[in-house]
Every structure is written in C-alpha cells, then in structure tokens.
C-alpha cells in the first residue's frame, strides 16, 4: 500500500513528530528524525549498499531533504552503534553543517571519527554510556545497553512532554554474551512500567522463528577448526565484528598460532577496538602482515575482510591469485559471517575459487561459524511482553520484515490499530499516548557514484541497465543543412552488441534511404532526422536479431 | 587447478573416452560425450541460465565444438530427465543434424518434443523405461529408475568392452516417494557387484550434510495452509514439478477448491503430464483461468510460474500489479520451490511486493513447503557403499560441490587417485578398469542472445558490464582531412553518466586544444586523433568525477 504523498500539517505545540527517513522497506541507510518544539533530533545516519539493479552506484544515502533547510534546528545525531548502515552517511550530512553534535558510545564515536577523518572532518562529539541521561535540546535521552554484532551498541529512550519513545537500534538478546553486556531488559521493564508510548524496533530477523543461537557456541567451532588445520588458516569476517575477531585471537592463542590482520578496515577497526579496550589482544599473538610469511604455515592465522565476496577485498583477491598470500593445498579458509542476500553469487565464486586452489573452505552453510546479530521472533516476543508499548513502529527491514514484526506485536496484545507499517518519509505525530500518521514526504534514493552525490538519477540507472543488458548502437550522419544531403556516414559503432561491425552493412542503405525520403518530404530538423534513424535501426535490429539495444542516433548539420 | 589445454591423443581401439562438455564447474548445461570405436553417444544436452555478470544473455549452451565435425558418428542423445539444464540445448544441437535419435523416458521425450516443436523440429525419438537394455551403436545402455523432482528420471549404465560406466543423471533417494518410484538401489547393487568402472554422479547437494527430507512431508503443510486460507491461494513452483502440482491439486480438492493453472510452461507441462498419466487430476478440480474469476475467493487456488522471481513470469507480474489477478488483503501466496542462488534479490522483491499488497507470503524460509530434488551427502554415502565403483567422476556441480562429492567417495573407500575433479572439456580414457585423464579441450561458453547463437562474446559482455556500471560518453568531431581543422564538434553525448549534458562544457575546450595540438604535430590519421580524444576525456572524467565510463570517440574526416 503505497501511501499517497501528503505534506504533513504544521506541527502542533506539545506534539512529538517522528519521521523515519531511511531503513523502512530496505536494510540500510537507517535514519529517523524526531521533532519537538521546533528542534530536531536525528537517530542514526547510515548508508545502503546498492543491488544489482542499481549498477555502478557506490552507496545510497538517505534523502536529507526534510532537514536540509533546518540544519540549525538539529540538536544532535544519536548514533546507536558503529555499523555502516547506521553511521555511513554522517560525513555527507556533516558536509551540510559540520558542527552538528554526534552522540554515541565510545566505540561508535571512535569508528565514526575515523571515517570522518577520511573526509577531512573533525566532528563535535559527545560520548555517552548505558544508564546515562542527557538533555539534547527539548529531548531527554536515556541510553540503554543492547547486545549486537558490534560492542557498545545502545538503544535510546527519547522523552518529551508529548510522550516516551524507545528506539532499539540494532539488537539481539544473547543471554550469555561474550562481553557479559546484556540487552538491558531491566531498563526495558522499568521504561515499560513508566509507559512507552511509541516503540521503534529492529525488524531484521522478525520473520525468523525462534531464537538466535549464542555467540558462545561459535568459539569452540572456530577453535576446533583452527586446532585441526594442517596449514594456514584464513578467517574472513565483517571488519567491525570485534567479538568474532576476539574468538579468533583466543582460538589461535590457545593453539600456539599467531594472527595477522589483513585489509585496511580490519586493521583500522581492530586497532581502535584494542586501544579502547573492547578487544583484548593476548600478549604476543598479533604479528604484522609483512612478517607473517616467516612464520610456519601451521602457526599462523590470517584475519581478513571480504566475507561478502566484495571484488576488491582480501578474500576475493586471494581467490583470484591477486593477493600476496597464495592460497594452496592444505590451507583452511573460514567465512565467519552471514551471507547477505544478493551476495550469494559473489560469495560462491570466491568459495569455488579458493576450493580450486586446494583450500578447505568452511562457511555458514557447512559449519556453525556465525550467528546473526539481530533478534529473532522469539526474542522480539520477550521484548514486547516486557515493554508493553502503547504503539509500535517496526523499523530496520524490508517490507516483509516490518509486517512480520507487526504481527508479533499484535500477537502480544498491542492493538492492531496502534501498529504502523510505515515507509521512508511517513510522518507520525505522537501526543497523549496517541500516535497518528499525518503525512508522507516523497523521499528518494540519493546515489553516491564516484565523487558525485545525488547527480546520478533513476533515469541514468535505467539507461545503464539497458546498456548493460543490450549494449548500444550509435549512428552518425553529417548532412548538408540546406539540402539534407548526406555528406558523411552513416557511420555505425556498437558496443556490447556484436564484435563484427560488418553486420551493420545491411542497415546502412536503409538509413540512407530513410533520410533521403525524409529530406524529400522537407524534414530538415536534426532532432526529427535522428528519430528517423532511430526508428529505422530499431526496427531492423529488432526484426533481425530480436534485440533492443540502446540506439543513439546523431545527425549533424555541416 | 586449471588444467593445461592439451589435445588428447588419438583414441586407442578398445578404449572408452568420456568427455564432460558441460555441467562441471556450473549447475547447468549438462552434457557428456562418450566415444568408443569411432562412435559417439551423448548423455544430456542442457542449458545454463546466465548470472548477473553475463548481462542480457538469454541462455548459455554447451560448446559443441568436439562433436560439430563428427555429427554423423553420433548414435544418439540419451536424455536422463526433462529439466531445462538437461534438455534445453537439444534444439541447438539438432539444428546441426536433425535426425540424431533422442532416447529417454516417455515424459522426458514428450517435454523435449514440445520444446522442439517451438523450433519447428520433429525429432527422431525412441522411448525407454527402467530395466530396459538397448544397444546404441557399440554402447549397450541399461536404464535405471531414479527419483528426482520430475517424474520418470533415469540413470544410464553404459557398457562397452572397455568397461561399465554408470551415469546417475539428477537424483535423490526419497525412500517414500510420492509415485512409489524409488531410485533403484537393487539395480545399483547388481551393477556394483558385476563391477562399475566409472561412476558419474550428481554433486548438487554433496556439501549438504544428512538427508533430503521426504516429499511426503510437504503435502500436509500445503494442505493445512490451503485449508486455513481465508481467500485466494496462489502457489508458485517450477513448471515441471509434477509432484508438487499433484500435491496442490490433491490439497485443493480435499478442501473444496478448484485449481487454475497459470503461465504458458505450467499449462503446457501439466497438460503433457496429465495426458501421459503422470499427473492424476481429480475429477472437476481444474478450471480454465478465464472462468476462475467467477469462483468465490475461498474456493480457488492458482498454480503459477515465477517462483524464482523471473520478471516476466506470472508471480512477478502479480507483485507489480501487471497481471489480471490483483493480489490483495487476505490472499495467500506460497512459493513452493527452492531459492536458486543468485535469485535472492529478485525473489525477495516479489515477496515484498506481494506483502505490500496485503498477501500472506509463505516460502521455504518460513515454512516447509519445498524439499530439494538432489541427494544430500548422507544419500550419496549409501550410493557409494552399495555401488563400490572403481573410479568416480563427480558431475553436475560448481567446483565446491564436485570437491565435496569427491570427499564422500574417498571416505567410503574409493582410492583418492581414482577420483577425478574434472572440468568441462577434460578427456578421460577408460580401459581395463583404469581411468586416466589424457587431455583437456578448450571449451567456452556459447551465448544465446535474442536470435543470435554464439555471436555475443566474452568481450561484448565485458563491454556491457562497463556500460552497465558506468555508462558511456561519446564524442564526435568532424575534421578537415587536409588540415586537421575542426569543422563540426566536439559534440558530446552521454548515457548512464549524467542527466545534464552541460557538465561537458568543461571538457570541450580541452578536446579542441588537444586535437589542434595533435594536428600541429602532423597527426592526421582519424584513429590516432580518436586516441587523443579518448585520453583527454578519460583523464578529465576520472579526475573530476572519479568515474570510468566507456569513452567512445569518433573523429570523421570531411
């Protein structure tokens, strides 16, 4: 049900306005804007990674249009945790106003600062910890510990006289977490007893029945693989998964192996995590990559990036023999990561490549080497029952995830009318415990491509898809302005269509004849003549080849 | 380990030569050529569906080059079953010689005949059934029943004085199959006791631990969903999955619903299956689609194609509201199919779209509505132990599957040296129970695109990928032949790069300057001048936009 676009009414005094800007209908570019008494609070500002129908795009940003003209009203950006889909768009927003305060945990801020440094931005940051309460303009924010696949994640309760909102950020409820930092259900209970008027809750795994297995179950699997590995071990994971890296360090240490970190983001993030005390590096276990080659094969573990088959990351380069480390017979490669939908072909290409080189490749499909960072349906039920929110807005998910999460809310007793399936740009007003959809902004995708932001449009992507599927044929004809007589051409060039350009000899006389006829009928205008060429070539290629390449005619007057 | 290309030696008398032509290193385009005493027997001749890095391609065929010049030596094509990846390329091979006999079960032949009819080919066919033994030239072929996700699948034992080969085709070992037609392990045992010298065995699920669940477990799930569905039910599956359709017909019938078949291939295949007695249609259950609209919503089931998110199939069109059936609130959609790797995004787009329309979407991820048609590791172990083959050639799989299958063979006692990880084109000679790799043909991908076969090359696909990722910029300049003076241009046009062509105003003077300088230096040759334009524009776009679109310069002499 695509909501009709409707400008929301002016915000009434004493009302809280909640507008999800990104993350609804997609997994990525999470961003929510809260407005109260003329001030704006932003929660998260992440990027979305493109799908195969968005060719060439590097990143997709949230559409900042609803804050662009009100940047001075923004009291801060709360960052719930340090994943790209929550912090990746911060540099692009700060380019619009550099001194917007960033609020988050120590690790989250360290990661976003490292990212901003690459954009040559020094942000104004304010670090908080669980249990802390801070006033950001008219918003009283209480930060609550949550457990996720990166340390130091926070939920945030946002209190105004209009009501209390709890935003989980990304979370799961591992009951025996590796760092003993539980999702704080006592705080959820206390907030729930006091009354939560609107609950924004992570939907990623809402359609997965049951419970996410314990992180603790992964360590022994990794350890047993590393123990039995005859030669080198290469482990690939997300470069921010501190706990997974911790497990690898511990397993390597226990079996007398040293660990070399590979990949720029892995080295950067783990250096930050170790400096801040989130990663406990056993004495002497780390070794610089440059010196790792001197260590016997059965005494080394490489910890690398590339678990999603990213073509430029370490693991893909290894699979293509484009990396210094030449994987061979007896090596063990572990993909200790989830397989994000859409990446399957790329990941399987890497697995096939490494297997072909002789490696034993272990992944989620054949061993328990990863668990998800998001709460499954069973956990969400606990959450709803402890919190008993008045209204629920499922966030962080594709449409199917949002609907699955809504169903869980309803099953625990939230009235269906108080649950909202919203889209990016849906405007919800909250007052006296009543939440109401009051409007819908028309927000688009903002594409980052090379150094351009927002210049590539959906029309360009459509052109790219046609070009990518079918190639193009360009036809150049130079005509005499007065007579329409052909002076040069038709010259025909094609790419992605056929190797042998002699195939076009068949259509050249047709083009000349069509142009001559048009000229005889008094058609002189180059655009009109181009249309004649387009039709002639289009008909020919469609009839002869059953193909629809892009046809690019150019008639120039000389 | 890419085998070096090496022409095999001339085939010795009394030796059997086995050459897999397709299906090794990929799931698709299965084809194996057997040669003995100058005669060729082909087993299967299927197509491969393209991946996202083969844009615009419709189908990929096996490379027929090793049989192309020896068509008169081909004694027949044995088709193990009627799936596209086993029969889809038959029309393209028969276009080279129409009267090659096709040998297979009744259903397999009916399906390939329907396909050939579309290509206006009437084949010479010879139908066989399990247990039957036929001499095809010097090859004595014994056909063995196997169980798969389409009825009437056959394995084939090929006997020559050089030895006995067993080729499984695609199979699993459901011990309670819906049609009571078991994979004939008694025949496997008998063949094994007599001695199988080379075993070609389906690897698709070799890396899946355990056993494929029973088909029988799916029926009750479908029945319970259909029973409880408040309004219409739409079931999508592969259009050849007769047993799945049978389950839907039975479930619908049991709950007083009628069934309309949707999609050209679904209607065609089920008509064939019913005519031949493979599909038992309960009296009065089928209804023509045109009349289905008159039936109350809670009394109808639509059985459709499109379970892989194919954009032109019924289910995608429904999700986009481009189909006569407008899916809405209360409708139930069941994707009773596997999710083939690479199709995830397309399938999830369909699920999101249908959910958005209000449908309850049930799929393999949230209910037990499909099981695979291929033997998992546990089944393959049974198979190896019953058969005890002397040599093993895993077929039908990506590299990782072949290696997993090889490991299973070795674990059951086949000497590692007698197991072969081969590629398309690897030539294996068999004599006296000894199998030896004797050569490697250089076989490529043959792309079908529109009405062309083999004309689109890997170079074209590379161009398409660049065009699709980055778009192109074309620059046209007309120069005076004698002086090199610019007469018209530079005219610049771009697609997939930027909407606003004014961005190119910045580079036009650079092009003119570069051409003028080249002309002053005596450069006159259009190709050389084009290179000047390419370098100038390439440098500009890379520096200014960090992008690498295809640059198509054209310098014309007037």
PDB file of C-alpha atoms in Angstrom, chain A residues 1-2 51-53 55-57 207 209 329 341-342 344-346 348-349 351-352 355-358 360 363 365-366 398-401 403 407 423 449-452 455-457 459-460 463-465 467-472 476 478 488 491 493 495-499 503 544-547 550 552 554 556-558, chain B residues 1-2 51-53 55-57 207 209 329 341-342 344-346 348-349 351-352 355-358 360 363 365-366 398-401 403 407 423 449-452 455-457 459-460 463-465 467-472 476 478 488 491 493 495-499 503 544-547 550 552 554 556-558:
ATOM      1  CA  UNK A   1       0.000   0.000   0.000  1.00  0.00           C
ATOM      2  CA  UNK A   2       1.980   2.948  -1.277  1.00  0.00           C
ATOM      3  CA  UNK A  51      21.650  -4.010  -5.520  1.00  0.00           C
ATOM      4  CA  UNK A  52      22.346  -5.379  -8.973  1.00  0.00           C
ATOM      5  CA  UNK A  53      19.592  -3.205 -10.445  1.00  0.00           C
ATOM      6  CA  UNK A  55      24.627  -0.684 -11.401  1.00  0.00           C
ATOM      7  CA  UNK A  56      27.748   1.362 -10.804  1.00  0.00           C
ATOM      8  CA  UNK A  57      26.364   3.034  -7.702  1.00  0.00           C
ATOM      9  CA  UNK A 207      10.468 -13.473  10.197  1.00  0.00           C
ATOM     10  CA  UNK A 209      11.254 -18.262  14.061  1.00  0.00           C
ATOM     11  CA  UNK A 329      46.563 -27.231  -0.884  1.00  0.00           C
ATOM     12  CA  UNK A 341      21.039 -11.686   0.310  1.00  0.00           C
ATOM     13  CA  UNK A 342      22.222 -10.601  -3.103  1.00  0.00           C
ATOM     14  CA  UNK A 344      25.405 -15.276  -2.987  1.00  0.00           C
ATOM     15  CA  UNK A 345      26.909 -15.495  -6.463  1.00  0.00           C
ATOM     16  CA  UNK A 346      29.904 -13.381  -5.482  1.00  0.00           C
ATOM     17  CA  UNK A 348      30.139 -18.745  -4.109  1.00  0.00           C
ATOM     18  CA  UNK A 349      32.562 -17.561  -6.790  1.00  0.00           C
ATOM     19  CA  UNK A 351      34.396 -20.296  -2.399  1.00  0.00           C
ATOM     20  CA  UNK A 352      34.779 -22.082  -5.750  1.00  0.00           C
ATOM     21  CA  UNK A 355      38.439 -24.639  -3.345  1.00  0.00           C
ATOM     22  CA  UNK A 356      40.021 -24.850  -6.784  1.00  0.00           C
ATOM     23  CA  UNK A 357      43.297 -23.619  -5.284  1.00  0.00           C
ATOM     24  CA  UNK A 358      43.106 -26.544  -2.869  1.00  0.00           C
ATOM     25  CA  UNK A 360      39.239 -26.394   2.592  1.00  0.00           C
ATOM     26  CA  UNK A 363      31.236 -21.377   5.871  1.00  0.00           C
ATOM     27  CA  UNK A 365      26.413 -23.476   5.067  1.00  0.00           C
ATOM     28  CA  UNK A 366      28.563 -26.329   6.321  1.00  0.00           C
ATOM     29  CA  UNK A 398      12.278  -4.780   4.090  1.00  0.00           C
ATOM     30  CA  UNK A 399       8.515  -4.708   3.852  1.00  0.00           C
ATOM     31  CA  UNK A 400       8.231  -8.420   4.648  1.00  0.00           C
ATOM     32  CA  UNK A 401      10.269  -7.946   7.836  1.00  0.00           C
ATOM     33  CA  UNK A 403       4.983  -6.916   8.533  1.00  0.00           C
ATOM     34  CA  UNK A 407       2.351  -9.472  13.613  1.00  0.00           C
ATOM     35  CA  UNK A 423       7.691   3.893   4.720  1.00  0.00           C
ATOM     36  CA  UNK A 449      28.763   7.490  -7.614  1.00  0.00           C
ATOM     37  CA  UNK A 450      32.452   8.262  -7.797  1.00  0.00           C
ATOM     38  CA  UNK A 451      32.784  11.722  -6.337  1.00  0.00           C
ATOM     39  CA  UNK A 452      29.237  12.750  -7.227  1.00  0.00           C
ATOM     40  CA  UNK A 455      23.737  13.608  -9.582  1.00  0.00           C
ATOM     41  CA  UNK A 456      23.031  10.115 -10.865  1.00  0.00           C
ATOM     42  CA  UNK A 457      19.273   9.691 -11.172  1.00  0.00           C
ATOM     43  CA  UNK A 459      16.758   7.631 -15.281  1.00  0.00           C
ATOM     44  CA  UNK A 460      20.540   7.219 -15.540  1.00  0.00           C
ATOM     45  CA  UNK A 463      19.902   3.767 -19.124  1.00  0.00           C
ATOM     46  CA  UNK A 464      22.701   1.793 -17.514  1.00  0.00           C
ATOM     47  CA  UNK A 465      20.502  -1.273 -17.154  1.00  0.00           C
ATOM     48  CA  UNK A 467      23.193  -0.536 -21.836  1.00  0.00           C
ATOM     49  CA  UNK A 468      24.299  -3.376 -19.595  1.00  0.00           C
ATOM     50  CA  UNK A 469      21.709  -5.801 -20.914  1.00  0.00           C
ATOM     51  CA  UNK A 470      21.779  -4.897 -24.568  1.00  0.00           C
ATOM     52  CA  UNK A 471      24.668  -2.579 -25.392  1.00  0.00           C
ATOM     53  CA  UNK A 472      24.228   0.309 -27.806  1.00  0.00           C
ATOM     54  CA  UNK A 476      26.413   9.318 -37.003  1.00  0.00           C
ATOM     55  CA  UNK A 478      26.537  14.507 -41.303  1.00  0.00           C
ATOM     56  CA  UNK A 488      29.409  11.817 -44.206  1.00  0.00           C
ATOM     57  CA  UNK A 491      28.938   5.692 -39.576  1.00  0.00           C
ATOM     58  CA  UNK A 493      29.546   1.913 -33.994  1.00  0.00           C
ATOM     59  CA  UNK A 495      29.434  -1.814 -28.051  1.00  0.00           C
ATOM     60  CA  UNK A 496      28.096  -4.840 -26.249  1.00  0.00           C
ATOM     61  CA  UNK A 497      26.108  -5.750 -29.339  1.00  0.00           C
ATOM     62  CA  UNK A 498      28.289  -7.607 -31.812  1.00  0.00           C
ATOM     63  CA  UNK A 499      32.006  -7.938 -32.359  1.00  0.00           C
ATOM     64  CA  UNK A 503      26.691  -6.785 -39.616  1.00  0.00           C
ATOM     65  CA  UNK A 544      16.816  -9.338 -37.474  1.00  0.00           C
ATOM     66  CA  UNK A 545      18.171 -10.067 -34.005  1.00  0.00           C
ATOM     67  CA  UNK A 546      15.198  -9.936 -31.602  1.00  0.00           C
ATOM     68  CA  UNK A 547      17.232  -7.478 -29.549  1.00  0.00           C
ATOM     69  CA  UNK A 550      20.024   1.459 -26.939  1.00  0.00           C
ATOM     70  CA  UNK A 552      21.945   6.606 -30.201  1.00  0.00           C
ATOM     71  CA  UNK A 554      23.276  11.699 -34.174  1.00  0.00           C
ATOM     72  CA  UNK A 556      24.915  16.766 -37.534  1.00  0.00           C
ATOM     73  CA  UNK A 557      24.493  19.635 -39.938  1.00  0.00           C
ATOM     74  CA  UNK A 558      27.625  20.675 -41.796  1.00  0.00           C
TER      75      UNK A 558
ATOM     76  CA  UNK B   1      43.781 -26.054 -10.694  1.00  0.00           C
ATOM     77  CA  UNK B   2      43.069 -25.038 -14.250  1.00  0.00           C
ATOM     78  CA  UNK B  51      24.374 -14.823 -13.873  1.00  0.00           C
ATOM     79  CA  UNK B  52      24.389 -11.098 -13.243  1.00  0.00           C
ATOM     80  CA  UNK B  53      27.881 -10.829 -14.741  1.00  0.00           C
ATOM     81  CA  UNK B  55      24.078  -9.289 -18.707  1.00  0.00           C
ATOM     82  CA  UNK B  56      21.489  -9.538 -21.444  1.00  0.00           C
ATOM     83  CA  UNK B  57      22.294 -13.156 -22.221  1.00  0.00           C
ATOM     84  CA  UNK B 207      28.002 -30.370   0.529  1.00  0.00           C
ATOM     85  CA  UNK B 209      25.002 -32.837   5.386  1.00  0.00           C
ATOM     86  CA  UNK B 329      -5.572  -8.324   1.549  1.00  0.00           C
ATOM     87  CA  UNK B 341      21.475 -18.902  -5.591  1.00  0.00           C
ATOM     88  CA  UNK B 342      21.631 -15.604  -7.421  1.00  0.00           C
ATOM     89  CA  UNK B 344      17.525 -13.942  -3.886  1.00  0.00           C
ATOM     90  CA  UNK B 345      17.074 -10.248  -4.602  1.00  0.00           C
ATOM     91  CA  UNK B 346      14.535 -10.900  -7.335  1.00  0.00           C
ATOM     92  CA  UNK B 348      12.621 -11.006  -2.126  1.00  0.00           C
ATOM     93  CA  UNK B 349      11.431  -8.140  -4.323  1.00  0.00           C
ATOM     94  CA  UNK B 351       7.806 -11.270  -1.658  1.00  0.00           C
ATOM     95  CA  UNK B 352       7.984  -7.634  -0.533  1.00  0.00           C
ATOM     96  CA  UNK B 355       3.287  -8.489   1.154  1.00  0.00           C
ATOM     97  CA  UNK B 356       2.769  -4.812   0.412  1.00  0.00           C
ATOM     98  CA  UNK B 357      -0.393  -5.710  -1.499  1.00  0.00           C
ATOM     99  CA  UNK B 358      -1.650  -7.419   1.645  1.00  0.00           C
ATOM    100  CA  UNK B 360       0.410 -13.543   3.376  1.00  0.00           C
ATOM    101  CA  UNK B 363       8.087 -19.643   1.398  1.00  0.00           C
ATOM    102  CA  UNK B 365      12.300 -19.592   4.676  1.00  0.00           C
ATOM    103  CA  UNK B 366       9.239 -19.663   6.936  1.00  0.00           C
ATOM    104  CA  UNK B 398      30.140 -25.996  -9.081  1.00  0.00           C
ATOM    105  CA  UNK B 399      33.716 -26.699  -8.080  1.00  0.00           C
ATOM    106  CA  UNK B 400      32.852 -26.726  -4.367  1.00  0.00           C
ATOM    107  CA  UNK B 401      30.160 -29.360  -4.973  1.00  0.00           C
ATOM    108  CA  UNK B 403      35.119 -31.486  -4.328  1.00  0.00           C
ATOM    109  CA  UNK B 407      35.497 -36.388  -0.426  1.00  0.00           C
ATOM    110  CA  UNK B 423      36.300 -29.531 -15.903  1.00  0.00           C
ATOM    111  CA  UNK B 449      21.108 -13.615 -27.123  1.00  0.00           C
ATOM    112  CA  UNK B 450      17.922 -12.736 -28.938  1.00  0.00           C
ATOM    113  CA  UNK B 451      18.033 -14.782 -32.097  1.00  0.00           C
ATOM    114  CA  UNK B 452      21.827 -14.990 -32.191  1.00  0.00           C
ATOM    115  CA  UNK B 455      27.798 -14.224 -31.758  1.00  0.00           C
ATOM    116  CA  UNK B 456      27.969 -12.431 -28.425  1.00  0.00           C
ATOM    117  CA  UNK B 457      31.451 -12.947 -26.999  1.00  0.00           C
ATOM    118  CA  UNK B 459      34.455  -9.225 -24.903  1.00  0.00           C
ATOM    119  CA  UNK B 460      30.914  -7.992 -25.628  1.00  0.00           C
ATOM    120  CA  UNK B 463      31.694  -4.015 -22.673  1.00  0.00           C
ATOM    121  CA  UNK B 464      28.166  -4.464 -21.368  1.00  0.00           C
ATOM    122  CA  UNK B 465      29.377  -4.671 -17.789  1.00  0.00           C
ATOM    123  CA  UNK B 467      28.362   0.239 -19.907  1.00  0.00           C
ATOM    124  CA  UNK B 468      26.021  -1.021 -17.205  1.00  0.00           C
ATOM    125  CA  UNK B 469      28.225   0.113 -14.353  1.00  0.00           C
ATOM    126  CA  UNK B 470      29.421   3.416 -15.738  1.00  0.00           C
ATOM    127  CA  UNK B 471      27.518   4.408 -18.879  1.00  0.00           C
ATOM    128  CA  UNK B 472      29.321   5.953 -21.833  1.00  0.00           C
ATOM    129  CA  UNK B 476      32.078  13.254 -32.273  1.00  0.00           C
ATOM    130  CA  UNK B 478      34.435  16.251 -37.854  1.00  0.00           C
ATOM    131  CA  UNK B 488      31.966  20.268 -36.528  1.00  0.00           C
ATOM    132  CA  UNK B 491      29.618  17.060 -29.931  1.00  0.00           C
ATOM    133  CA  UNK B 493      26.527  12.734 -25.745  1.00  0.00           C
ATOM    134  CA  UNK B 495      24.046   7.875 -21.329  1.00  0.00           C
ATOM    135  CA  UNK B 496      24.044   6.485 -17.826  1.00  0.00           C
ATOM    136  CA  UNK B 497      26.560   9.109 -16.825  1.00  0.00           C
ATOM    137  CA  UNK B 498      24.802  12.367 -16.009  1.00  0.00           C
ATOM    138  CA  UNK B 499      21.434  13.864 -16.799  1.00  0.00           C
ATOM    139  CA  UNK B 503      28.747  19.197 -17.465  1.00  0.00           C
ATOM    140  CA  UNK B 544      36.710  15.374 -11.924  1.00  0.00           C
ATOM    141  CA  UNK B 545      34.282  12.564 -11.115  1.00  0.00           C
ATOM    142  CA  UNK B 546      36.390   9.556 -10.077  1.00  0.00           C
ATOM    143  CA  UNK B 547      34.458   7.569 -12.693  1.00  0.00           C
ATOM    144  CA  UNK B 550      33.231   3.881 -21.591  1.00  0.00           C
ATOM    145  CA  UNK B 552      33.635   6.329 -27.479  1.00  0.00           C
ATOM    146  CA  UNK B 554      34.744   9.314 -33.241  1.00  0.00           C
ATOM    147  CA  UNK B 556      35.394  11.810 -39.002  1.00  0.00           C
ATOM    148  CA  UNK B 557      37.174  13.382 -41.938  1.00  0.00           C
ATOM    149  CA  UNK B 558      35.071  15.662 -44.070  1.00  0.00           C
TER     150      UNK B 558
END
